[in-house]
PDB file of C-alpha atoms in Angstrom:
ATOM      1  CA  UNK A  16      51.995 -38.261   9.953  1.00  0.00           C
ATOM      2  CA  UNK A  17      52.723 -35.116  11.148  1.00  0.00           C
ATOM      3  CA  UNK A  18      53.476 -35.028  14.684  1.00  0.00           C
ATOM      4  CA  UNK A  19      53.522 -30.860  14.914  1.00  0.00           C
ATOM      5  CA  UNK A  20      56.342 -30.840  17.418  1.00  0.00           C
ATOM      6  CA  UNK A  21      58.432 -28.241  15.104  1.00  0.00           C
ATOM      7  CA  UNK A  22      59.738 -25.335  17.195  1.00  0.00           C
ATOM      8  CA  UNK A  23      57.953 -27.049  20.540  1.00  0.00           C
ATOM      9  CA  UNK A  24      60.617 -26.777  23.371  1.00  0.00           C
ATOM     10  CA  UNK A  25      61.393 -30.268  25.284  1.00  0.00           C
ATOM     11  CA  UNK A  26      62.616 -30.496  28.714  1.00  0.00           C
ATOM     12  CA  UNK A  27      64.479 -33.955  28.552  1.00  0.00           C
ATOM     13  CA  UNK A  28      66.024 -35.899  31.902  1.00  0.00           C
ATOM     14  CA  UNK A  29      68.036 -38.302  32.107  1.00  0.00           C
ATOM     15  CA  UNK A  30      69.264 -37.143  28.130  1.00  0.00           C
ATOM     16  CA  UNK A  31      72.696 -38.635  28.554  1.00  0.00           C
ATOM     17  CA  UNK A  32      70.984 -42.094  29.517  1.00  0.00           C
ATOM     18  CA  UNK A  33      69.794 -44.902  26.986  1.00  0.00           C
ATOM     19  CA  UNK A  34      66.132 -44.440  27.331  1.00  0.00           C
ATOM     20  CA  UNK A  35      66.771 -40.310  27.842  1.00  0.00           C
ATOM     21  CA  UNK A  36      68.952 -40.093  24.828  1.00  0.00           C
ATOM     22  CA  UNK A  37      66.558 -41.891  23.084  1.00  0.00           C
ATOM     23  CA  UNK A  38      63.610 -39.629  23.787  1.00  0.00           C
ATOM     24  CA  UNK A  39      65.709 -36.398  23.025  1.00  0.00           C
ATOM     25  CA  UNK A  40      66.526 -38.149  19.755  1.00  0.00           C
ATOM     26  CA  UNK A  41      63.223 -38.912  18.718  1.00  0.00           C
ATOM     27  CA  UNK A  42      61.619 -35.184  19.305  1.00  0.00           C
ATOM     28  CA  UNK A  43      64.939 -33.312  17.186  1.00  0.00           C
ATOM     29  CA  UNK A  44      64.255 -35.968  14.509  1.00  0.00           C
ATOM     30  CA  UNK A  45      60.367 -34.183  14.676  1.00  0.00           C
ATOM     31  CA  UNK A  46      62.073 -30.227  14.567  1.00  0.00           C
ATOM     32  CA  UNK A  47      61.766 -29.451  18.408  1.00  0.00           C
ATOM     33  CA  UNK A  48      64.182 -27.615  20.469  1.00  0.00           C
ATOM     34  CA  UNK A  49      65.804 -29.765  23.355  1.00  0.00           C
ATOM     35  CA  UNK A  50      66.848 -28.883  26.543  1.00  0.00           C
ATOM     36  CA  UNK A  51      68.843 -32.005  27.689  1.00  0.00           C
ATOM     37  CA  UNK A  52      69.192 -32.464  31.482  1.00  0.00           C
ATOM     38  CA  UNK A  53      71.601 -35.130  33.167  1.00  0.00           C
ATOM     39  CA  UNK A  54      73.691 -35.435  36.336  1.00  0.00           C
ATOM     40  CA  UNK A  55      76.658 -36.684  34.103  1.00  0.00           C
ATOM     41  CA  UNK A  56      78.578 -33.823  32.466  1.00  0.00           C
ATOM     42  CA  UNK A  57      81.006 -36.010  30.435  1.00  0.00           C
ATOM     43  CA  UNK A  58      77.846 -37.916  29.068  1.00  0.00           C
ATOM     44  CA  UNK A  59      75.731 -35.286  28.296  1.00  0.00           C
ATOM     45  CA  UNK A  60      78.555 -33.098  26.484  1.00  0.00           C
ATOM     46  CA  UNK A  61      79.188 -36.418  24.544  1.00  0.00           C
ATOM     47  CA  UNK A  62      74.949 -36.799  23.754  1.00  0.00           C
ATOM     48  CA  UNK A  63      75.300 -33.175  22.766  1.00  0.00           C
ATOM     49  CA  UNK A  64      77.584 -32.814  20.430  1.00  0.00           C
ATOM     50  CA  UNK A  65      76.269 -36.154  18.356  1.00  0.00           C
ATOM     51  CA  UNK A  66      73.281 -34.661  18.087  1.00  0.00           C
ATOM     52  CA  UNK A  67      74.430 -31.157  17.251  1.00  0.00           C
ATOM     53  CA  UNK A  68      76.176 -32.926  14.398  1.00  0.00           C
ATOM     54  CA  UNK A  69      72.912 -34.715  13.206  1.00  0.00           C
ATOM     55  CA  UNK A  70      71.210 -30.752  13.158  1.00  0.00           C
ATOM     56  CA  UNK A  71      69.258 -30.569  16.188  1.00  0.00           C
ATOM     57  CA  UNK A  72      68.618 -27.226  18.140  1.00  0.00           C
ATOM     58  CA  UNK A  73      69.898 -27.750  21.756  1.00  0.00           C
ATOM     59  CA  UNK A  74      71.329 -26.397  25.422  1.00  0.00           C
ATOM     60  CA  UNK A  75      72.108 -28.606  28.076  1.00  0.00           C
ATOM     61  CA  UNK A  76      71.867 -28.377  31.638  1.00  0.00           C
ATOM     62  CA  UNK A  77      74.035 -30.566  34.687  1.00  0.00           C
ATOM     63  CA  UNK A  78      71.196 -31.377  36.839  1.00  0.00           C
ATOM     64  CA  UNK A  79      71.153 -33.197  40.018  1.00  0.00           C
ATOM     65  CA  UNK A  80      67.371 -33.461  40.350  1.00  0.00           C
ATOM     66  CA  UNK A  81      68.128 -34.089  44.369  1.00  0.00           C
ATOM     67  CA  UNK A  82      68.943 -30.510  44.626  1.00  0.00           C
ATOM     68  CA  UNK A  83      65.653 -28.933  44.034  1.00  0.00           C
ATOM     69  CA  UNK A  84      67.178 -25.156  44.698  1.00  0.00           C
ATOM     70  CA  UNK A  85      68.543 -25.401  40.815  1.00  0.00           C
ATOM     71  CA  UNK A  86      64.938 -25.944  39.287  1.00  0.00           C
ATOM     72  CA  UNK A  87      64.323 -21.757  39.476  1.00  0.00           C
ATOM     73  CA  UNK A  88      67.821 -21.080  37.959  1.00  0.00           C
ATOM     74  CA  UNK A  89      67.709 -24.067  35.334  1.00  0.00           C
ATOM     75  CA  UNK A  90      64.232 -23.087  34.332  1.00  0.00           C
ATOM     76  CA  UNK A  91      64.842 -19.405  33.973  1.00  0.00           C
ATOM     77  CA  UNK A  92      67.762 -20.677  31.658  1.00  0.00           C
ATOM     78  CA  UNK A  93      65.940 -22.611  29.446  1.00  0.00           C
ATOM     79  CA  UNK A  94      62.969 -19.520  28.995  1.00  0.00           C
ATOM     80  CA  UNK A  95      65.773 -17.079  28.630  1.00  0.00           C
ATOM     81  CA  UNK A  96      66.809 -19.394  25.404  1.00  0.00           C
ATOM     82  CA  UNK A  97      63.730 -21.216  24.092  1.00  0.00           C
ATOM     83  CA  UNK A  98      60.980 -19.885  25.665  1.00  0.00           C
ATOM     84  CA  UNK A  99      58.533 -21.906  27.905  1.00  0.00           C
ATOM     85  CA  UNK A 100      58.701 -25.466  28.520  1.00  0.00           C
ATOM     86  CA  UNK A 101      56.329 -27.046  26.170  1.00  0.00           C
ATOM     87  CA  UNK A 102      57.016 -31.138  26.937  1.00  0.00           C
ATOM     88  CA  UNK A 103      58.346 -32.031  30.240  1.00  0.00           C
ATOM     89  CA  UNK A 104      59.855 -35.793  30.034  1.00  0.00           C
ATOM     90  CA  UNK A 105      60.455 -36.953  33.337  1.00  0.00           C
ATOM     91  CA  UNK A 106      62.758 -39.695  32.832  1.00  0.00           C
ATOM     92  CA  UNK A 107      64.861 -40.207  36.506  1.00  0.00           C
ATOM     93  CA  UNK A 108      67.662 -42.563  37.143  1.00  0.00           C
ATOM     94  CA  UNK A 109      66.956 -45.567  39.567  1.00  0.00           C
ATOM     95  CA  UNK A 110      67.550 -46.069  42.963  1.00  0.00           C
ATOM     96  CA  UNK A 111      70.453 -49.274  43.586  1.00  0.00           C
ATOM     97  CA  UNK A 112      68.881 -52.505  44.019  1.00  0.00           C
ATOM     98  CA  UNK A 113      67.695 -53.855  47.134  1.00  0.00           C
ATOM     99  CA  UNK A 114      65.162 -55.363  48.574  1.00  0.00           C
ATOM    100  CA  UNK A 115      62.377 -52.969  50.446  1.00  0.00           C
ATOM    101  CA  UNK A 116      62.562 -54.009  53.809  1.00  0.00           C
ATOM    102  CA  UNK A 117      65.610 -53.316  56.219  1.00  0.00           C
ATOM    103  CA  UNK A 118      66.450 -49.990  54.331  1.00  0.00           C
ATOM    104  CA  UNK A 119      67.610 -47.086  56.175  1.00  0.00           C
ATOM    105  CA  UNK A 120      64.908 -44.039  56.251  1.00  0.00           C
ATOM    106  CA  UNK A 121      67.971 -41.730  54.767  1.00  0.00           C
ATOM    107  CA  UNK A 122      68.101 -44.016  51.453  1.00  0.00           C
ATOM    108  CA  UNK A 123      64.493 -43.766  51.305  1.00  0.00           C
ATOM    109  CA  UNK A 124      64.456 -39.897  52.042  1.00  0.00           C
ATOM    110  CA  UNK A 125      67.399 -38.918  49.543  1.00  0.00           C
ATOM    111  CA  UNK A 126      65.437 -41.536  46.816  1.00  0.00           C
ATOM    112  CA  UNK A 127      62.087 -39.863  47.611  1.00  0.00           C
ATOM    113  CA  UNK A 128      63.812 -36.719  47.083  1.00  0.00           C
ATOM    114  CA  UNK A 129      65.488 -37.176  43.780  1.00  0.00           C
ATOM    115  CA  UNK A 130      62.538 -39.707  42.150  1.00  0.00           C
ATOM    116  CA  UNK A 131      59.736 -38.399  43.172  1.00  0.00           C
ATOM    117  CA  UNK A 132      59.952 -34.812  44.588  1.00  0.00           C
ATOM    118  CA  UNK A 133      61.758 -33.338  42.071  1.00  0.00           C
ATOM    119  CA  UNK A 134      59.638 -34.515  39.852  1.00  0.00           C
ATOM    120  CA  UNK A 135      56.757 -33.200  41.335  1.00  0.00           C
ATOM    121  CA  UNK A 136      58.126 -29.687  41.806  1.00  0.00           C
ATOM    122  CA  UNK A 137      59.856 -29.309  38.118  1.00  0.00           C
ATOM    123  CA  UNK A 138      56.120 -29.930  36.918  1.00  0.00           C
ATOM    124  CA  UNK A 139      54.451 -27.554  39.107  1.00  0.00           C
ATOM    125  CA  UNK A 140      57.083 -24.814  38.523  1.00  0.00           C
ATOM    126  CA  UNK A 141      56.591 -25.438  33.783  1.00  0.00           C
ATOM    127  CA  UNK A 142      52.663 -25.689  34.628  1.00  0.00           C
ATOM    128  CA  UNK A 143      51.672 -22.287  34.643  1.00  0.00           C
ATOM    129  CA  UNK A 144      53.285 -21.659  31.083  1.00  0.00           C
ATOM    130  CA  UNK A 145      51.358 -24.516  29.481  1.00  0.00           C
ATOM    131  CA  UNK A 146      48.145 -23.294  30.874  1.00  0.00           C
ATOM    132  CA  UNK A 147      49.003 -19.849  29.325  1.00  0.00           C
ATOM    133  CA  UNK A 148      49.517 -21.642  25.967  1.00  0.00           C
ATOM    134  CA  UNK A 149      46.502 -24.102  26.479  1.00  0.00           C
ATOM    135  CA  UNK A 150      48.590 -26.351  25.267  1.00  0.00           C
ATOM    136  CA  UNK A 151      51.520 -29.278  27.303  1.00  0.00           C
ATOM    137  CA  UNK A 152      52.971 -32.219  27.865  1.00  0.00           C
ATOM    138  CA  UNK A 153      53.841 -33.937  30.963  1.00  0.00           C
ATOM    139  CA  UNK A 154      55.279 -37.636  30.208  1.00  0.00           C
ATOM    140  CA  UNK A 155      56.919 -39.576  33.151  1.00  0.00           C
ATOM    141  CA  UNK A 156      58.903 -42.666  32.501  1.00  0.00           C
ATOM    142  CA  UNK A 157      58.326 -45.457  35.615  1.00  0.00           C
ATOM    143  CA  UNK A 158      58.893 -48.886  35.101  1.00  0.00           C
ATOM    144  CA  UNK A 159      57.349 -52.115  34.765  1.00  0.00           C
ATOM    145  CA  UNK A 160      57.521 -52.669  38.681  1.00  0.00           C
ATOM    146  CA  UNK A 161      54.785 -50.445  38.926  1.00  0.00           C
ATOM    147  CA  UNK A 162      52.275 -53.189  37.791  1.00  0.00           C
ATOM    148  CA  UNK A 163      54.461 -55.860  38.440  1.00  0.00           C
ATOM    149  CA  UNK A 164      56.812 -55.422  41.291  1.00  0.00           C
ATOM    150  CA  UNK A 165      60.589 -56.578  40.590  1.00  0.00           C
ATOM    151  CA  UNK A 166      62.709 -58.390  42.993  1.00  0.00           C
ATOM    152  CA  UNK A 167      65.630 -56.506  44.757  1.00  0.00           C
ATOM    153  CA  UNK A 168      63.947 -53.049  43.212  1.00  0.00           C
ATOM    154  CA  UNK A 169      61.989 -52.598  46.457  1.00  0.00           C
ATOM    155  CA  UNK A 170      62.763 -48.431  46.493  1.00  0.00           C
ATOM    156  CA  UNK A 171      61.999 -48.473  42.975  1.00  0.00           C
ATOM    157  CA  UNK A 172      58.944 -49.900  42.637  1.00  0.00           C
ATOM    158  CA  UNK A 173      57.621 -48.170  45.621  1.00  0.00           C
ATOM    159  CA  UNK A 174      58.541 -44.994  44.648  1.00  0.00           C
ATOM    160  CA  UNK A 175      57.681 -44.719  41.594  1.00  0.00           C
ATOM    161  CA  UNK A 176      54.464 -46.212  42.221  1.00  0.00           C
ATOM    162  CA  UNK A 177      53.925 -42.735  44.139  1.00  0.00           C
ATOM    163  CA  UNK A 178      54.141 -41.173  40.222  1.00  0.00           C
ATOM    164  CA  UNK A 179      51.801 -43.040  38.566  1.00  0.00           C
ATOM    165  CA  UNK A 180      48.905 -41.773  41.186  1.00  0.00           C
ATOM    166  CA  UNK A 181      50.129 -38.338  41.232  1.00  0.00           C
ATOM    167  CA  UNK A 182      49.981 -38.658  37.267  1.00  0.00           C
ATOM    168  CA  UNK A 183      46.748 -39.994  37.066  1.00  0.00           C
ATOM    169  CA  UNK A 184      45.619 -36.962  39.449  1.00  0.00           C
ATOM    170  CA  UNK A 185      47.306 -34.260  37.902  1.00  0.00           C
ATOM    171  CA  UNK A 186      45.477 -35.474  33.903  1.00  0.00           C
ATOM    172  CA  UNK A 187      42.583 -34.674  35.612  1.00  0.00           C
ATOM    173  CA  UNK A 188      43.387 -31.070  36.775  1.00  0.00           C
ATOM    174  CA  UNK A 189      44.798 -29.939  33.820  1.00  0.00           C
ATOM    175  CA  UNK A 190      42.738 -31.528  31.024  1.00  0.00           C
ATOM    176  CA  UNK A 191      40.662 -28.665  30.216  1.00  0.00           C
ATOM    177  CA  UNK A 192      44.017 -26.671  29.951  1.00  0.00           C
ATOM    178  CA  UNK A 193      45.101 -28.345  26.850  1.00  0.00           C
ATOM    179  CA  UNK A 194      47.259 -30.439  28.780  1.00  0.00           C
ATOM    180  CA  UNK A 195      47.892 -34.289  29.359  1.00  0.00           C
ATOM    181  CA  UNK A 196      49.706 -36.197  31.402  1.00  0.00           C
ATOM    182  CA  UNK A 197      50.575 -40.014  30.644  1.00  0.00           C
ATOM    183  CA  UNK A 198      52.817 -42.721  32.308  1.00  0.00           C
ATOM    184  CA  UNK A 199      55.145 -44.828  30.086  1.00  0.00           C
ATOM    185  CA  UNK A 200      56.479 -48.037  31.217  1.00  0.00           C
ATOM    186  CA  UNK A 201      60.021 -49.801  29.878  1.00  0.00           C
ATOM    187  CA  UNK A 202      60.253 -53.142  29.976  1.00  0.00           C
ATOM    188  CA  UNK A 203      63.468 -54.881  29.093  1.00  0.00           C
ATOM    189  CA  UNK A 204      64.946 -52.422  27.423  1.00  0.00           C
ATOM    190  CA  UNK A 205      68.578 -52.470  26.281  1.00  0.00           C
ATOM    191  CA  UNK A 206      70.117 -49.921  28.193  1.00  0.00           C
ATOM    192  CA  UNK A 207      73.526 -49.297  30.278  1.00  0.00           C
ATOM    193  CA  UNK A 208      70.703 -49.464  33.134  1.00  0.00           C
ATOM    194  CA  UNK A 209      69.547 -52.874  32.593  1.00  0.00           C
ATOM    195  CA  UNK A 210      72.737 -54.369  31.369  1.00  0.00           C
ATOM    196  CA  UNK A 211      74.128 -53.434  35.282  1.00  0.00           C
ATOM    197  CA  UNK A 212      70.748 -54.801  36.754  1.00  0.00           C
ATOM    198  CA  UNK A 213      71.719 -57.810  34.925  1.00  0.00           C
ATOM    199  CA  UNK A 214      74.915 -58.487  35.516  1.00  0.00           C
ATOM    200  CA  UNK A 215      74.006 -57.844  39.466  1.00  0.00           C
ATOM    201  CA  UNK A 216      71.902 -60.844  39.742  1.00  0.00           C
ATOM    202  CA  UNK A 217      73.945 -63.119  37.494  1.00  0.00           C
ATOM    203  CA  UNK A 218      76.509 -61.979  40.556  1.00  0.00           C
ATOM    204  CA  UNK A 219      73.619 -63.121  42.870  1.00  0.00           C
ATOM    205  CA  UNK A 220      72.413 -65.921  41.779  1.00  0.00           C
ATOM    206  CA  UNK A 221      76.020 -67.369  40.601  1.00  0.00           C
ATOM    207  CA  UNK A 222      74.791 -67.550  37.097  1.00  0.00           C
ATOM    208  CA  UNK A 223      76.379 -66.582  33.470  1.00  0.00           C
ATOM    209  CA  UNK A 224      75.488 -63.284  32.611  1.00  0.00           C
ATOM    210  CA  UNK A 225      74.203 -64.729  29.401  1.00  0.00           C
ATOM    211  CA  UNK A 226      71.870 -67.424  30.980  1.00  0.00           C
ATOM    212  CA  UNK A 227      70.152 -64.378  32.848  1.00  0.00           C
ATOM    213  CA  UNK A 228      69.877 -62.683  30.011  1.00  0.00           C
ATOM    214  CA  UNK A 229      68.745 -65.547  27.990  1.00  0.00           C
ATOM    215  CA  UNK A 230      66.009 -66.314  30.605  1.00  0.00           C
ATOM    216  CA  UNK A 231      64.757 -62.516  30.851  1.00  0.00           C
ATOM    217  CA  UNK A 232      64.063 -62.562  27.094  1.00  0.00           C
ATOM    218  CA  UNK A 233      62.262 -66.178  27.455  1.00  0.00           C
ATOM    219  CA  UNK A 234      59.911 -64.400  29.748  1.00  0.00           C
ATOM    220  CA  UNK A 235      59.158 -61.367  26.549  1.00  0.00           C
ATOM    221  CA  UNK A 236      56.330 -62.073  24.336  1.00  0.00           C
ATOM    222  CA  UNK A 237      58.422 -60.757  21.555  1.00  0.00           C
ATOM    223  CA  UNK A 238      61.549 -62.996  22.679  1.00  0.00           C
ATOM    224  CA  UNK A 239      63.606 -60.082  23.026  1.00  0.00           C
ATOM    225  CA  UNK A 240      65.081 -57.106  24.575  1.00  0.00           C
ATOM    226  CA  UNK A 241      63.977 -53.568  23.132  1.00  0.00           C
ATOM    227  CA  UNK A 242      65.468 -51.126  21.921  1.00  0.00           C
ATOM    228  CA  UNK A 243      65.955 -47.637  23.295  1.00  0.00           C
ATOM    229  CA  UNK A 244      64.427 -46.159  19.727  1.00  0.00           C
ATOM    230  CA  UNK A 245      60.935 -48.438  20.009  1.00  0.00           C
ATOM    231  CA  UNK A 246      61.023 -46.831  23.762  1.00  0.00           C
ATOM    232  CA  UNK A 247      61.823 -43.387  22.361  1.00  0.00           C
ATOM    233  CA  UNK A 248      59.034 -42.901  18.845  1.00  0.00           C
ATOM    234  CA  UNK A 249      56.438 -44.070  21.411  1.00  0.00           C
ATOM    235  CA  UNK A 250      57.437 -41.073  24.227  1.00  0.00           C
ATOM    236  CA  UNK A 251      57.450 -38.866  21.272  1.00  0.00           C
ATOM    237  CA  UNK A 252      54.034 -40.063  20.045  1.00  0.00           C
ATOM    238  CA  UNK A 253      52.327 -39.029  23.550  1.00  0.00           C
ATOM    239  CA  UNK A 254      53.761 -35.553  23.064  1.00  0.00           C
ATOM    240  CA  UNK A 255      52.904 -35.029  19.835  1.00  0.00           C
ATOM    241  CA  UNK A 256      49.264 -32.895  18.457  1.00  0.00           C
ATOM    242  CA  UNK A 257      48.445 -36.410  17.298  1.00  0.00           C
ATOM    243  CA  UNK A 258      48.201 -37.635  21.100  1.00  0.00           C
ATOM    244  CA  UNK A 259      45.918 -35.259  22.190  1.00  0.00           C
ATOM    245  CA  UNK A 260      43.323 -37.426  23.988  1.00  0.00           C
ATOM    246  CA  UNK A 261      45.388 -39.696  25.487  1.00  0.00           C
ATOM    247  CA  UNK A 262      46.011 -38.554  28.731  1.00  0.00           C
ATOM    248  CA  UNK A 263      45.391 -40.320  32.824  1.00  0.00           C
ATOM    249  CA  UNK A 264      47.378 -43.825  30.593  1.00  0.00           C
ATOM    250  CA  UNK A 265      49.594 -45.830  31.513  1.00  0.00           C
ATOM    251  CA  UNK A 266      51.104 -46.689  28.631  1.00  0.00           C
ATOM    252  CA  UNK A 267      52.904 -50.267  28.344  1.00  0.00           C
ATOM    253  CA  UNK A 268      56.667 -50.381  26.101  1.00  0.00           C
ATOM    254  CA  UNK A 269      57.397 -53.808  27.238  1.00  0.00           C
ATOM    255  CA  UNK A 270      57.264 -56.358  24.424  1.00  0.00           C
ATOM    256  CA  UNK A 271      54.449 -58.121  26.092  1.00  0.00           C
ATOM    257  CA  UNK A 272      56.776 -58.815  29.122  1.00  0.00           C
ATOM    258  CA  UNK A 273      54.169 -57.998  31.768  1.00  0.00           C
ATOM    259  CA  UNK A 274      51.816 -60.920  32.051  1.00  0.00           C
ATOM    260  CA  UNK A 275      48.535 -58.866  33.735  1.00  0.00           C
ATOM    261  CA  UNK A 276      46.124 -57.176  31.298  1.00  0.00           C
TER     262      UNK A 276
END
């Protein structure tokens, strides 16, 4: 199948993480030129150059998405190179786990901030070249405490619970400009992001970091942890031509981990 991503120009955060690296992997493998974005230089040098070797097309960017006075520059940089954004993948890190009451209004202002705001305002600054191409892609990565709320993520699963209605809005303004907009949801995937979540509450709960981990898969339909590729071919499916009426989803990579239909 041809997912006609050659040449398309993808805006990847978070490209130095697991599920980030992931995605950025996925779309070279397809022929399109990455820009990969990450707050972590030493990382995203590191991400870079593997993938350099492997014959991608790249730039990277150090991005703190909490300062949203770089998005001008760091967008100007990327259409000086490649051209207009074609796929925006907002992938963000996580807030630290806590529970949601009995957190100071500056955590939840500086999370707001670099979650959700940035977010907002890195899409609304690449939208006007996708409606002059009639064509986009606008993929935000949650997670699986938007439909079922995780204990000790309180930030988390209220913020980015915020996303998935400004998503579902924003398919509906910009449909008829040849441009979707989708949710995806990781469950447990194996990332440097889950393995700390993990070993947190086997610190809470006095447990073997094994046992937790051994329980967590119990509770997956497929009896197992993904892994960051499954997570990344289905990111890169939404933003292919192939996707082109899916848009307003929320789109489930969780192994049958969430119980709900």
């Amino acid at each position: 199948m041809d997912l006609g991503l050659q040449g398309k120009t993808a805006l990847v955060f978070g490209a130095a993480g697991g599920l980030g690296g992931a995605i950025a992997r996925a779309l070279a493998a397809e022929g399109a030129n990455l820009v990969l974005a990450d707050i972590n230089d030493a990382a995203l040098a590191a991400t870079a150059q593997e993938m350099q070797e492997g014959g991608a097309t790249l730039m990277t960017l150090t991005w703190d998405l909490a300062d949203l006075s770089l998005i001008e520059h760091h967008i100007g940089q990327i259409e000086h190179r490649f051209g207009q954004v074609d796929i925006l993948i907002n992938n963000t890190g996580g807030p630290p786990p806590t529970p949601v009451s009995g957190q100071t209004p500056a955590l939840w202002t500086s999370s707001f901030q670099s979650m959700v705001l940035s977010v907002i305002a890195i899409t609304d600054r690449v939208l006007p070249g996708m409606r002059k191409k009639k064509w986009g892609r606008i993929i935000t990565s949650t997670s699986s405490g938007v439909i079922a709320p995780i204990a000790n993520l309180g930030l988390s699963n209220a913020l980015r619970m915020s996303l998935v209605g400004w998503s579902k809005t924003l398919a509906r303004e910009v449909g008829r400009d040849g441009i979707t907009a989708n949710i995806v949801l990781p469950g447990r995937i194996s990332t440097p992001r889950i393995a700390f979540l993990d070993e947190q509450k086997a610190k809470r709960e006095g447990l073997a970091l094994a046992e937790i981990q051994a329980d967590s898969a119990a509770a997956i339909a497929l009896g197992r942890y993904g892994r960051p590729d499954e997570y990344g071919a289905v990111v890169t499916f939404l933003a292919s031509i192939q996707a082109s009426y899916v848009t307003g989803s929320v789109v489930r990579v969780d192994g049958g981990l969430i119980a709900s239909i």
